[in-house]
Structure formats: C-alpha cells, structure tokens
Amino acid sequence: MVFSIIVAGDVSSFDEPQYRSSLQAMFAVQGLNPSSIEITVSSASVLVTAVVTFADGAAANAAISAILGTSRSRLSAFLGVTVERTVRVDLAS
C-alpha cells in the first residue's frame, strides 16, 4: 500500500520515528511490523509517503478502506501530525 499525505510544518521538524510508530499503531489490527514501513519525506509543506508491506492483499485493502473512511482530523490525531491533505492511498504497483 502507498499512503501519501501533506502535513503541516517543515521537513526539518518532521519526527519520522514518531510518525512510523503512529502509523504502526494505526494498523496494529493487521499485525503490521514497523520494519514493513518505508517512509520518504520531502517538502511541499511536508509530503510524507509511506510504503507499507502487509502480509496479504486483504489486509492492505482493509488498511486502504480504513484510511479513506477516516477524516483528516482523525488521521491527524492517529498520526500525531496535522494532516492538510491526503494525496495518494492505493496498492503499490
């Protein structure tokens, strides 16, 4: 799964370990291991792309549905960052 969001702030102040931990906790029901998360941070406010490897397609699709069904304010609370916009949520190709 690929999950890209734009969050408030700047790249230098982005706390990647905290974000990884929050993302892992958000998907704990799918048994996600933190080592299965690859994060790329770039400027655009802060564009954060996480490539998350799930055990199977069903778990990845459940995660995608969960993200798409979650408001920006709730995503912000889950992830510990202010989500300004969701850019991409889909299966990695």
Coordinates of C-alpha atoms in Angstrom, one line a residue, residues 3-87:
F3 CA -0.1 6.3 1.6
S4 CA 0.9 9.9 0.8
I5 CA -0.2 12.9 2.8
I6 CA 0.7 16.5 3.2
V7 CA 1.2 17.6 6.8
A8 CA 1.8 21.0 8.4
G9 CA 5.3 22.0 9.2
D10 CA 8.6 21.6 7.5
V11 CA 10.9 18.7 6.7
S12 CA 13.5 19.6 9.3
S13 CA 10.9 19.4 12.2
F14 CA 9.2 16.2 11.0
D15 CA 9.6 13.4 13.6
E16 CA 9.9 10.3 11.4
P17 CA 10.3 7.8 14.3
Q18 CA 7.1 9.1 15.9
Y19 CA 5.2 9.0 12.7
R20 CA 6.3 5.4 11.9
S21 CA 5.2 4.4 15.4
S22 CA 1.8 6.1 15.0
L23 CA 1.3 4.5 11.6
Q24 CA 2.2 1.1 13.0
A25 CA -0.3 1.6 15.9
M26 CA -3.0 2.7 13.4
F27 CA -2.6 -0.6 11.6
A28 CA -1.9 -2.8 14.6
V29 CA -5.1 -4.8 13.9
Q30 CA -3.4 -6.0 10.6
G31 CA -0.3 -7.1 12.6
L32 CA 1.9 -4.6 11.0
N33 CA 5.6 -4.7 11.8
P34 CA 7.4 -1.3 11.9
S35 CA 10.1 -2.7 9.7
S36 CA 7.4 -3.1 7.0
I37 CA 7.1 0.7 6.7
E38 CA 9.3 2.7 4.3
I39 CA 8.9 6.5 4.7
T40 CA 10.0 9.2 2.4
V41 CA 9.8 12.8 3.5
S42 CA 10.0 15.8 1.1
S43 CA 9.0 19.4 1.0
A44 CA 5.5 20.5 -0.1
S45 CA 4.7 21.7 3.3
V46 CA 5.8 18.2 4.3
L47 CA 4.9 15.4 1.8
V48 CA 5.1 12.1 3.6
T49 CA 4.9 8.9 1.6
A50 CA 4.8 5.6 3.4
V51 CA 5.1 2.3 1.5
V52 CA 3.6 -0.3 3.9
T53 CA 4.0 -4.0 3.2
F54 CA 1.1 -6.1 4.6
A55 CA 1.0 -9.9 4.8
D56 CA -1.6 -10.1 2.1
G57 CA -3.9 -8.1 -0.2
A58 CA -6.9 -8.4 2.1
A59 CA -5.0 -6.7 4.9
A60 CA -3.7 -4.0 2.5
N61 CA -7.3 -3.4 1.2
A62 CA -8.6 -3.2 4.7
A63 CA -6.0 -0.5 5.6
I64 CA -6.8 1.5 2.4
S65 CA -10.5 1.4 3.3
A66 CA -9.7 2.5 6.9
I67 CA -7.7 5.5 5.6
L68 CA -10.3 6.5 3.1
G69 CA -13.0 6.3 5.7
T70 CA -11.1 8.4 8.2
S71 CA -11.5 12.2 8.4
R72 CA -8.4 14.5 8.2
S73 CA -8.8 15.4 11.9
R74 CA -9.0 11.8 13.0
L75 CA -5.9 10.9 10.8
S76 CA -4.1 13.9 12.4
A77 CA -5.0 12.5 15.9
F78 CA -3.9 9.0 14.9
L79 CA -0.6 10.1 13.3
G80 CA 0.4 12.9 15.6
V81 CA 0.7 15.4 12.8
T82 CA -1.7 17.9 11.3
V83 CA -2.9 16.4 8.0
E84 CA -3.6 19.0 5.4
R85 CA -4.4 16.7 2.5
T86 CA -4.4 13.1 1.5
V87 CA -2.6 12.8 -1.8

